[in-house]
Amino acid sequence: MSADQASPADVARPPDEVPAAALPLNPRDGIAGVPVARERDSLASLTVAPLPRTIAHLALPAVASMLLMTLFATADAFWIGTRIGAAGLAAVSTSIFWIWMLIACAELVSVGLTAVASRRHGERRPAEAARAVGDTLLFALALGAALGLAGWLSRDAMFGVMHTPAEVTALGKRYLGTYLLGAPLIFGFFALDAAFRASGDTRTPFVLLGVSVSLALALDPVLIVGLGPAPALGIAGAAVATIATRGLAFTAGVALLARRGLVRLGAPHARTILAVVRIGLPTALTGVVFSLIYVALTRITTRFGTPALAALGVGHRVESWSYLIGVGFAAATAAIVGQSLGARMPERATRAGWLATGYATLAGTAAAIVLLTLAHPLAAIFTHDAAVIDEGAHYLQVASLASLFMGAELVLEGALGGAGATLPPMLTSTTITAARVPLAAWAAVRWGTTGIWWVISLTAVGRGVAMMALWRSGFWKRTSS
């Protein structure tokens, strides 16, 4: 058959010399594929359409999804801070570092699956992408259950190592323990979100998350305070609201994946799981180390009392608005980079990374201006404690510098993950972040909490500059997924 007579699927199939490492699945597995029209439309959007439109098409729903999560986290902190008090806010602030560790492990699944499945879609192998999603989904549920149980059994040690006050420890153990019981649902949601994004669809996970967050916003005060017939669960109610609604979104998402042919369940292939772990593990380790570093920073901050711990939590809640905008652009860029490399278009992948970084940096600049000018009103949203408000506002003003470089760090780290090149950013980011511990200990002695806040901000700037250098080097174009 001549080239003119070849079917689109035959023409699009990669040549035989594609490295074996890039093809972890057997093309003769007999998996039902995604309908041709949908696959062609998705690929046209990500590999052919103008980049500004492509980035906007993918990033805006992803950014909206991240902002919805932040909206709930903000409301969560509001109810805890105003109904339970500074100790409750400090309890969530210290628990969140261990939750970050759990989420970092879930990122192993998300980053690995995004790279593998998007590359298969870019190579016009939708059946293999669907099988990769099915294998990873089962792996995610098992991993979430194992880590959630391990964490639940280790709660005493988790808070003991931070030397938190007794009241903060008691509240934190209730909140964190409840959250850990729902870990499988959290991991499963990360896997299905990656499956949709790898196919070029960020709207569906946005809708799922929107429904989930809307329900959680309604449940949060009901379960915390005990409105109507609901029991007053206190701080544990906030975790229950998160887990229950995320579980509903996960169940609906799996049904949609199956209807669209984007998932195929069966006995997991070890090759698929190993490929996902190989790509996602460096990113997960980065997050785990990051969380452990913050545990160490918490011990340093504890000497300044509950207001300082609560202020750290307030700062993170407010920062998360600009942070998650960067995460949304990163999610979109990872899918574009993965499909562009699968379609043999490395220059398009390069331009996508820089263009998305520019968009995220504009948002970061706006955030920096807001943090500088409205620090006190923002901190006052979460608490009535004057000491916490003053310290939280001080943190936010110092953090405004980091907001300028946050977009570069997040977008380009996500772009490198989409290319399957996760080890160099992991080593770079971890090294810079680890420097926070000795630097903060030194700075705290000389300048108190001001020294700690500046160390956090300046090292964040360093990570952004480092990611720009890695992306510019171009080594990631030679990485297989």
Short mmCIF file of C-alpha atoms in Angstrom, two decimals:
data_model
loop_
_atom_site.label_atom_id
_atom_site.label_comp_id
_atom_site.label_asym_id
_atom_site.label_seq_id
_atom_site.Cartn_x
_atom_site.Cartn_y
_atom_site.Cartn_z
CA MET A 1 0.00 0.00 0.00
CA SER A 2 1.37 3.41 -0.96
CA ALA A 3 1.70 6.34 1.37
CA ASP A 4 -1.22 8.01 -0.38
CA GLN A 5 -3.38 4.95 0.30
CA ALA A 6 -2.34 4.51 3.91
CA SER A 7 -4.86 5.09 6.65
CA PRO A 8 -4.33 7.96 9.06
CA ALA A 9 -3.60 5.50 11.85
CA ASP A 10 -0.88 3.81 9.76
CA VAL A 11 0.74 7.11 8.82
CA ALA A 12 0.67 8.37 12.39
CA ARG A 13 2.20 5.21 13.87
CA PRO A 14 5.79 5.81 14.96
CA PRO A 15 8.61 4.06 13.10
CA ASP A 16 9.98 0.74 14.27
CA GLU A 17 13.13 2.31 15.70
CA VAL A 18 11.24 3.92 18.61
CA PRO A 19 13.25 2.93 21.72
CA ALA A 20 11.85 -0.02 23.63
CA ALA A 21 11.75 2.06 26.79
CA ALA A 22 9.23 4.33 25.12
CA LEU A 23 6.84 1.43 24.43
CA PRO A 24 6.05 -0.23 27.76
CA LEU A 25 2.86 -1.84 26.46
CA ASN A 26 2.25 -4.55 23.88
CA PRO A 27 0.31 -3.18 20.87
CA ARG A 28 -1.32 -6.62 20.41
CA ASP A 29 -3.05 -6.65 23.81
CA GLY A 30 -6.43 -6.51 22.08
CA ILE A 31 -7.65 -3.44 23.98
CA ALA A 32 -10.63 -1.46 22.74
CA GLY A 33 -9.46 1.93 21.59
CA VAL A 34 -10.76 5.47 21.85
CA PRO A 35 -13.02 6.47 18.94
CA VAL A 36 -10.93 7.81 16.07
CA ALA A 37 -12.68 11.17 15.78
CA ARG A 38 -12.15 12.02 19.43
CA GLU A 39 -8.49 10.98 19.29
CA ARG A 40 -7.83 13.01 16.16
CA ASP A 41 -9.49 16.10 17.63
CA SER A 42 -7.50 15.83 20.85
CA LEU A 43 -4.20 15.47 19.02
CA ALA A 44 -5.01 18.32 16.65
CA SER A 45 -5.61 20.54 19.63
CA LEU A 46 -2.36 19.68 21.38
CA THR A 47 0.08 19.18 18.51
CA VAL A 48 -1.21 21.36 15.67
CA ALA A 49 -3.31 24.29 16.92
CA PRO A 50 -1.57 27.59 17.82
CA LEU A 51 0.17 27.30 21.18
CA PRO A 52 -1.47 30.27 22.95
CA ARG A 53 -4.90 28.84 22.18
CA THR A 54 -3.81 25.31 23.07
CA ILE A 55 -2.36 26.38 26.41
CA ALA A 56 -5.44 28.45 27.22
CA HIS A 57 -7.75 25.58 26.22
CA LEU A 58 -6.01 23.19 28.62
CA ALA A 59 -4.76 25.54 31.33
CA LEU A 60 -7.88 27.55 32.10
CA PRO A 61 -9.96 24.55 33.27
CA ALA A 62 -6.91 23.20 35.12
CA VAL A 63 -6.34 26.55 36.81
CA ALA A 64 -10.03 26.77 37.66
CA SER A 65 -9.81 23.29 39.17
CA MET A 66 -6.87 24.32 41.32
CA LEU A 67 -8.65 27.47 42.43
CA LEU A 68 -11.69 25.45 43.42
CA MET A 69 -9.48 23.32 45.65
CA THR A 70 -7.98 26.46 47.12
CA LEU A 71 -11.43 27.93 47.70
CA PHE A 72 -12.35 24.91 49.76
CA ALA A 73 -9.04 24.96 51.66
CA THR A 74 -9.60 28.64 52.43
CA ALA A 75 -13.15 28.03 53.65
CA ASP A 76 -11.87 25.07 55.65
CA ALA A 77 -9.28 27.26 57.38
CA PHE A 78 -11.91 29.96 57.99
CA TRP A 79 -14.29 27.60 59.80
CA ILE A 80 -11.51 25.98 61.81
CA GLY A 81 -9.84 29.27 62.71
CA THR A 82 -13.03 31.06 63.70
CA ARG A 83 -14.86 28.15 65.40
CA ILE A 84 -12.02 26.14 66.96
CA GLY A 85 -9.42 28.89 67.40
CA ALA A 86 -5.70 29.42 66.94
CA ALA A 87 -4.90 25.92 68.25
CA GLY A 88 -7.13 24.38 65.57
CA LEU A 89 -5.51 26.50 62.87
CA ALA A 90 -2.06 25.46 64.13
CA ALA A 91 -3.19 21.81 64.18
CA VAL A 92 -4.19 21.94 60.51
CA SER A 93 -1.00 23.86 59.69
CA THR A 94 1.19 21.14 61.20
CA SER A 95 -0.94 18.30 59.81
CA ILE A 96 -0.67 19.73 56.32
CA PHE A 97 3.04 18.94 56.10
CA TRP A 98 2.27 15.24 56.47
CA ILE A 99 -0.63 15.56 54.05
CA TRP A 100 1.81 17.15 51.58
CA MET A 101 3.91 14.01 51.93
CA LEU A 102 0.91 11.85 51.09
CA ILE A 103 0.02 14.08 48.13
CA ALA A 104 3.64 13.89 46.94
CA CYS A 105 3.29 10.11 46.76
CA ALA A 106 0.04 10.57 44.82
CA GLU A 107 2.00 12.80 42.43
CA LEU A 108 4.11 9.73 41.61
CA VAL A 109 0.98 8.28 40.06
CA SER A 110 -0.13 11.54 38.44
CA VAL A 111 3.21 12.55 36.89
CA GLY A 112 4.10 9.03 35.77
CA LEU A 113 0.72 8.33 34.19
CA THR A 114 0.57 11.74 32.49
CA ALA A 115 3.96 11.14 30.84
CA VAL A 116 3.22 7.56 29.76
CA ALA A 117 -0.38 8.01 28.61
CA SER A 118 0.17 11.35 26.85
CA ARG A 119 3.13 9.89 24.95
CA ARG A 120 0.93 6.96 23.84
CA HIS A 121 -1.76 9.40 22.69
CA GLY A 122 0.85 11.44 20.83
CA GLU A 123 2.04 8.24 19.11
CA ARG A 124 -1.60 7.49 18.12
CA ARG A 125 -1.76 4.41 20.38
CA PRO A 126 -5.01 5.10 22.28
CA ALA A 127 -5.61 1.45 23.22
CA GLU A 128 -2.26 1.27 24.98
CA ALA A 129 -2.96 4.59 26.71
CA ALA A 130 -6.26 3.19 28.02
CA ARG A 131 -4.56 0.07 29.34
CA ALA A 132 -1.88 2.19 31.03
CA VAL A 133 -4.65 4.15 32.75
CA GLY A 134 -6.34 0.96 34.00
CA ASP A 135 -3.12 -0.51 35.34
CA THR A 136 -2.15 2.73 37.06
CA LEU A 137 -5.60 3.23 38.56
CA LEU A 138 -5.44 -0.12 40.37
CA PHE A 139 -1.89 0.61 41.48
CA ALA A 140 -2.96 4.01 42.82
CA LEU A 141 -5.74 2.54 44.98
CA ALA A 142 -3.41 -0.09 46.45
CA LEU A 143 -0.65 2.44 47.12
CA GLY A 144 -3.07 4.88 48.74
CA ALA A 145 -4.44 2.17 51.06
CA ALA A 146 -0.97 1.05 52.13
CA LEU A 147 0.35 4.56 52.79
CA GLY A 148 -2.86 5.70 54.50
CA LEU A 149 -2.73 2.78 56.94
CA ALA A 150 0.97 3.30 57.62
CA GLY A 151 0.38 6.99 58.31
CA TRP A 152 -2.61 6.35 60.57
CA LEU A 153 -0.53 3.99 62.70
CA SER A 154 2.29 6.56 62.93
CA ARG A 155 0.33 9.64 64.08
CA ASP A 156 1.95 9.79 67.52
CA ALA A 157 5.43 9.79 66.02
CA MET A 158 4.46 12.38 63.40
CA PHE A 159 3.47 14.98 65.98
CA GLY A 160 6.11 13.93 68.48
CA VAL A 161 8.90 14.79 66.08
CA MET A 162 7.52 18.33 65.64
CA HIS A 163 7.31 19.05 69.40
CA THR A 164 3.93 20.73 68.98
CA PRO A 165 1.99 21.92 72.07
CA ALA A 166 -0.34 19.32 73.63
CA GLU A 167 -3.58 20.99 72.51
CA VAL A 168 -2.30 21.37 68.94
CA THR A 169 -1.16 17.72 68.92
CA ALA A 170 -4.54 16.39 70.08
CA LEU A 171 -6.46 18.32 67.44
CA GLY A 172 -3.92 17.54 64.73
CA LYS A 173 -4.09 13.79 65.34
CA ARG A 174 -7.88 13.84 64.95
CA TYR A 175 -7.73 15.84 61.71
CA LEU A 176 -4.82 13.95 60.14
CA GLY A 177 -6.05 10.52 61.23
CA THR A 178 -9.43 11.06 59.58
CA TYR A 179 -7.83 12.32 56.37
CA LEU A 180 -5.48 9.32 56.15
CA LEU A 181 -8.37 6.86 56.23
CA GLY A 182 -9.52 8.29 52.88
CA ALA A 183 -6.10 8.10 51.22
CA PRO A 184 -7.13 5.49 48.57
CA LEU A 185 -9.79 7.86 47.24
CA ILE A 186 -7.29 10.72 47.07
CA PHE A 187 -4.81 8.58 45.12
CA GLY A 188 -7.55 7.32 42.82
CA PHE A 189 -8.66 10.87 42.03
CA PHE A 190 -5.07 11.82 41.11
CA ALA A 191 -4.92 8.89 38.68
CA LEU A 192 -8.19 9.68 36.90
CA ASP A 193 -7.30 13.38 36.72
CA ALA A 194 -4.03 12.44 34.99
CA ALA A 195 -5.89 10.12 32.62
CA PHE A 196 -8.19 12.88 31.41
CA ARG A 197 -5.36 15.42 31.11
CA ALA A 198 -3.11 13.04 29.18
CA SER A 199 -5.85 12.70 26.57
CA GLY A 200 -6.08 16.48 26.27
CA ASP A 201 -9.23 16.88 28.39
CA THR A 202 -8.97 19.22 31.39
CA ARG A 203 -12.64 20.21 31.38
CA THR A 204 -14.03 16.95 32.73
CA PRO A 205 -11.83 16.86 35.85
CA PHE A 206 -12.75 20.52 36.38
CA VAL A 207 -16.46 19.68 36.38
CA LEU A 208 -15.90 16.71 38.70
CA LEU A 209 -13.87 18.80 41.08
CA GLY A 210 -16.36 21.66 40.89
CA VAL A 211 -19.19 19.40 42.03
CA SER A 212 -16.96 17.90 44.71
CA VAL A 213 -15.88 21.26 46.10
CA SER A 214 -19.43 22.64 46.03
CA LEU A 215 -20.63 19.72 48.13
CA ALA A 216 -17.63 20.00 50.44
CA LEU A 217 -18.25 23.72 50.99
CA ALA A 218 -21.77 22.89 52.10
CA LEU A 219 -20.73 19.95 54.28
CA ASP A 220 -17.78 21.65 55.97
CA PRO A 221 -19.66 23.91 58.44
CA VAL A 222 -22.38 21.29 58.89
CA LEU A 223 -19.91 18.64 60.07
CA ILE A 224 -17.57 20.97 61.98
CA VAL A 225 -20.23 22.88 63.92
CA GLY A 226 -22.99 20.24 63.87
CA LEU A 227 -25.81 22.03 62.07
CA GLY A 228 -29.25 20.43 61.94
CA PRO A 229 -29.26 16.68 62.64
CA ALA A 230 -25.53 16.31 61.86
CA PRO A 231 -23.19 15.60 64.79
CA ALA A 232 -20.58 18.22 65.71
CA LEU A 233 -17.38 16.46 64.62
CA GLY A 234 -15.16 19.49 65.18
CA ILE A 235 -11.86 19.47 63.35
CA ALA A 236 -12.42 15.89 62.11
CA GLY A 237 -15.51 17.11 60.24
CA ALA A 238 -13.31 19.15 57.90
CA ALA A 239 -11.42 16.00 56.86
CA VAL A 240 -14.65 13.99 56.48
CA ALA A 241 -16.08 16.64 54.14
CA THR A 242 -12.97 16.46 51.95
CA ILE A 243 -12.77 12.68 51.75
CA ALA A 244 -16.47 11.99 51.23
CA THR A 245 -16.92 14.44 48.37
CA ARG A 246 -13.65 13.49 46.69
CA GLY A 247 -14.78 9.86 46.81
CA LEU A 248 -17.97 10.74 44.94
CA ALA A 249 -15.96 12.58 42.29
CA PHE A 250 -13.63 9.61 41.90
CA THR A 251 -16.50 7.18 41.35
CA ALA A 252 -18.14 9.42 38.75
CA GLY A 253 -14.79 9.99 37.02
CA VAL A 254 -14.06 6.29 36.62
CA ALA A 255 -17.50 5.81 35.04
CA LEU A 256 -16.79 8.59 32.53
CA LEU A 257 -13.36 7.19 31.68
CA ALA A 258 -14.92 3.80 30.95
CA ARG A 259 -17.70 5.31 28.81
CA ARG A 260 -15.16 7.18 26.67
CA GLY A 261 -12.82 4.23 26.25
CA LEU A 262 -10.02 5.99 28.13
CA VAL A 263 -9.55 3.17 30.66
CA ARG A 264 -9.26 -0.58 30.30
CA LEU A 265 -9.09 -2.67 33.46
CA GLY A 266 -7.37 -6.02 33.75
CA ALA A 267 -4.49 -7.71 35.48
CA PRO A 268 -1.88 -4.93 35.80
CA HIS A 269 1.22 -5.15 33.60
CA ALA A 270 4.41 -4.87 35.61
CA ARG A 271 6.05 -2.95 32.75
CA THR A 272 3.41 -0.23 32.93
CA ILE A 273 3.68 0.15 36.70
CA LEU A 274 7.47 0.24 36.52
CA ALA A 275 7.36 2.92 33.80
CA VAL A 276 4.98 5.06 35.86
CA VAL A 277 7.08 4.61 39.01
CA ARG A 278 10.35 5.30 37.18
CA ILE A 279 9.05 8.62 35.87
CA GLY A 280 6.98 9.66 38.88
CA LEU A 281 9.29 8.58 41.71
CA PRO A 282 11.73 11.52 41.51
CA THR A 283 8.82 13.97 41.70
CA ALA A 284 7.35 12.04 44.65
CA LEU A 285 10.68 11.98 46.45
CA THR A 286 10.98 15.72 45.92
CA GLY A 287 7.62 16.23 47.62
CA VAL A 288 8.43 13.83 50.46
CA VAL A 289 11.73 15.54 51.17
CA PHE A 290 9.99 18.92 50.91
CA SER A 291 7.48 17.79 53.56
CA LEU A 292 10.20 16.48 55.86
CA ILE A 293 12.04 19.76 55.51
CA TYR A 294 8.89 21.60 56.58
CA VAL A 295 8.58 19.28 59.56
CA ALA A 296 12.09 20.38 60.54
CA LEU A 297 11.14 24.02 59.92
CA THR A 298 8.12 23.50 62.16
CA ARG A 299 10.41 22.44 65.01
CA ILE A 300 12.38 25.64 64.49
CA THR A 301 9.20 27.73 64.37
CA THR A 302 7.67 26.04 67.44
CA ARG A 303 10.03 27.94 69.74
CA PHE A 304 8.13 31.12 68.84
CA GLY A 305 4.79 29.68 70.04
CA THR A 306 1.35 28.84 68.64
CA PRO A 307 0.88 32.24 66.89
CA ALA A 308 3.95 31.58 64.72
CA LEU A 309 2.73 28.08 63.81
CA ALA A 310 -0.73 29.40 62.99
CA ALA A 311 0.79 32.25 60.93
CA LEU A 312 2.73 29.70 58.88
CA GLY A 313 -0.58 28.01 58.08
CA VAL A 314 -2.26 31.30 57.24
CA GLY A 315 0.60 32.16 54.90
CA HIS A 316 0.32 28.85 53.08
CA ARG A 317 -3.43 29.22 52.66
CA VAL A 318 -3.13 32.65 51.08
CA GLU A 319 -0.07 31.71 48.97
CA SER A 320 -1.92 28.70 47.63
CA TRP A 321 -4.08 30.92 45.43
CA SER A 322 -1.13 31.96 43.28
CA TYR A 323 0.64 28.63 43.78
CA LEU A 324 -2.21 26.61 42.34
CA ILE A 325 -2.50 28.88 39.31
CA GLY A 326 1.04 27.77 38.51
CA VAL A 327 0.08 24.14 39.16
CA GLY A 328 -2.82 24.48 36.70
CA PHE A 329 -0.54 25.80 33.96
CA ALA A 330 1.96 23.06 34.81
CA ALA A 331 -0.68 20.35 34.36
CA ALA A 332 -1.61 21.72 30.93
CA THR A 333 2.02 22.11 29.87
CA ALA A 334 2.89 18.56 30.89
CA ALA A 335 0.21 17.16 28.56
CA ILE A 336 1.30 19.40 25.66
CA VAL A 337 4.97 18.51 26.12
CA GLY A 338 4.25 14.79 26.36
CA GLN A 339 2.09 14.68 23.24
CA SER A 340 4.44 16.99 21.30
CA LEU A 341 7.40 14.73 22.01
CA GLY A 342 5.33 11.68 21.10
CA ALA A 343 4.48 13.40 17.79
CA ARG A 344 8.20 14.21 17.19
CA MET A 345 7.75 17.96 17.73
CA PRO A 346 10.38 18.93 20.36
CA GLU A 347 10.49 22.61 19.35
CA ARG A 348 6.77 22.95 19.97
CA ALA A 349 7.32 21.42 23.41
CA THR A 350 10.08 23.97 24.10
CA ARG A 351 7.93 26.94 23.14
CA ALA A 352 5.01 25.59 25.17
CA GLY A 353 7.14 25.54 28.30
CA TRP A 354 8.35 29.13 27.93
CA LEU A 355 4.97 30.53 26.90
CA ALA A 356 3.12 28.89 29.80
CA THR A 357 5.83 30.16 32.16
CA GLY A 358 5.19 33.69 30.95
CA TYR A 359 1.46 33.39 31.59
CA ALA A 360 2.01 31.98 35.09
CA THR A 361 4.55 34.69 35.89
CA LEU A 362 2.01 37.38 35.04
CA ALA A 363 -0.33 35.83 37.60
CA GLY A 364 2.52 35.64 40.09
CA THR A 365 3.29 39.33 39.63
CA ALA A 366 -0.32 40.25 40.35
CA ALA A 367 -0.21 38.02 43.43
CA ALA A 368 2.96 39.74 44.67
CA ILE A 369 1.26 43.14 44.47
CA VAL A 370 -1.76 41.84 46.40
CA LEU A 371 0.40 40.25 49.10
CA LEU A 372 2.36 43.45 49.62
CA THR A 373 -0.65 45.75 49.82
CA LEU A 374 -3.35 43.60 51.45
CA ALA A 375 -1.35 41.35 53.79
CA HIS A 376 -3.22 42.28 57.01
CA PRO A 377 -6.77 42.00 55.61
CA LEU A 378 -5.89 38.64 54.04
CA ALA A 379 -4.48 37.25 57.29
CA ALA A 380 -7.51 38.52 59.21
CA ILE A 381 -9.84 36.31 57.15
CA PHE A 382 -8.72 33.22 59.04
CA THR A 383 -8.53 34.32 62.67
CA HIS A 384 -9.45 36.98 65.21
CA ASP A 385 -6.16 36.55 67.08
CA ALA A 386 -4.17 39.81 66.72
CA ALA A 387 -0.79 38.09 67.18
CA VAL A 388 -1.54 35.56 64.44
CA ILE A 389 -2.76 38.31 62.09
CA ASP A 390 0.41 40.38 62.56
CA GLU A 391 2.74 37.43 62.10
CA GLY A 392 0.76 36.06 59.15
CA ALA A 393 0.80 39.44 57.40
CA HIS A 394 4.56 39.67 57.91
CA TYR A 395 5.00 36.23 56.32
CA LEU A 396 2.87 37.20 53.32
CA GLN A 397 4.82 40.40 52.66
CA VAL A 398 8.12 38.53 52.67
CA ALA A 399 6.63 35.79 50.47
CA SER A 400 5.66 38.31 47.79
CA LEU A 401 9.16 38.05 46.31
CA ALA A 402 8.82 34.29 45.83
CA SER A 403 5.53 34.80 43.95
CA LEU A 404 7.45 36.38 41.08
CA PHE A 405 9.37 33.14 40.44
CA MET A 406 6.72 30.63 41.44
CA GLY A 407 5.35 30.30 37.90
CA ALA A 408 8.74 29.39 36.44
CA GLU A 409 9.34 26.77 39.11
CA LEU A 410 5.96 25.05 38.85
CA VAL A 411 5.36 25.23 35.10
CA LEU A 412 8.81 24.11 34.05
CA GLU A 413 8.98 21.35 36.64
CA GLY A 414 5.64 20.14 35.27
CA ALA A 415 6.92 20.44 31.70
CA LEU A 416 9.98 18.36 32.58
CA GLY A 417 7.66 15.78 34.13
CA GLY A 418 5.60 15.67 30.94
CA ALA A 419 8.82 14.90 29.06
CA GLY A 420 9.60 12.09 31.50
CA ALA A 421 12.70 13.93 32.79
CA THR A 422 12.01 14.05 36.51
CA LEU A 423 15.34 13.13 38.13
CA PRO A 424 17.34 16.35 37.45
CA PRO A 425 14.60 18.69 38.75
CA MET A 426 14.18 16.41 41.77
CA LEU A 427 17.88 16.60 42.66
CA THR A 428 18.02 20.34 42.03
CA SER A 429 14.85 21.25 43.91
CA THR A 430 15.63 18.96 46.83
CA THR A 431 19.11 20.36 47.28
CA ILE A 432 17.89 23.95 47.35
CA THR A 433 14.95 23.17 49.63
CA ALA A 434 17.09 21.15 52.05
CA ALA A 435 19.26 24.22 52.56
CA ARG A 436 16.29 25.81 54.32
CA VAL A 437 16.85 23.82 57.51
CA PRO A 438 20.36 24.99 58.45
CA LEU A 439 19.72 28.46 57.04
CA ALA A 440 16.45 28.87 58.96
CA ALA A 441 18.03 27.62 62.20
CA TRP A 442 20.82 30.19 61.77
CA ALA A 443 18.48 33.01 60.73
CA ALA A 444 15.96 32.31 63.53
CA VAL A 445 18.62 32.93 66.18
CA ARG A 446 19.50 36.32 64.68
CA TRP A 447 16.20 37.67 63.34
CA GLY A 448 13.46 35.45 64.81
CA THR A 449 10.55 34.52 62.56
CA THR A 450 11.59 37.21 60.08
CA GLY A 451 14.73 35.21 59.34
CA ILE A 452 12.71 32.00 58.80
CA TRP A 453 10.28 33.72 56.43
CA TRP A 454 13.12 35.20 54.34
CA VAL A 455 14.90 31.86 54.07
CA ILE A 456 11.69 30.26 52.76
CA SER A 457 11.18 33.05 50.21
CA LEU A 458 14.75 33.24 48.88
CA THR A 459 15.11 29.48 48.42
CA ALA A 460 11.83 29.50 46.47
CA VAL A 461 13.36 32.09 44.16
CA GLY A 462 16.38 29.82 43.74
CA ARG A 463 14.18 26.91 42.66
CA GLY A 464 12.51 29.04 39.99
CA VAL A 465 15.83 30.15 38.53
CA ALA A 466 17.12 26.56 38.58
CA MET A 467 14.09 25.21 36.67
CA MET A 468 14.59 27.84 33.96
CA ALA A 469 18.20 26.72 33.58
CA LEU A 470 17.22 23.05 33.29
CA TRP A 471 14.53 23.75 30.68
CA ARG A 472 16.88 25.93 28.67
CA SER A 473 19.52 23.17 28.57
CA GLY A 474 17.23 20.95 26.44
CA PHE A 475 18.46 17.62 27.85
CA TRP A 476 14.84 16.54 28.35
CA LYS A 477 14.28 16.25 24.59
CA ARG A 478 16.25 12.99 24.62
CA THR A 479 14.21 11.37 27.42
CA SER A 480 11.90 8.44 26.67
CA SER A 481 8.61 7.60 28.41
#
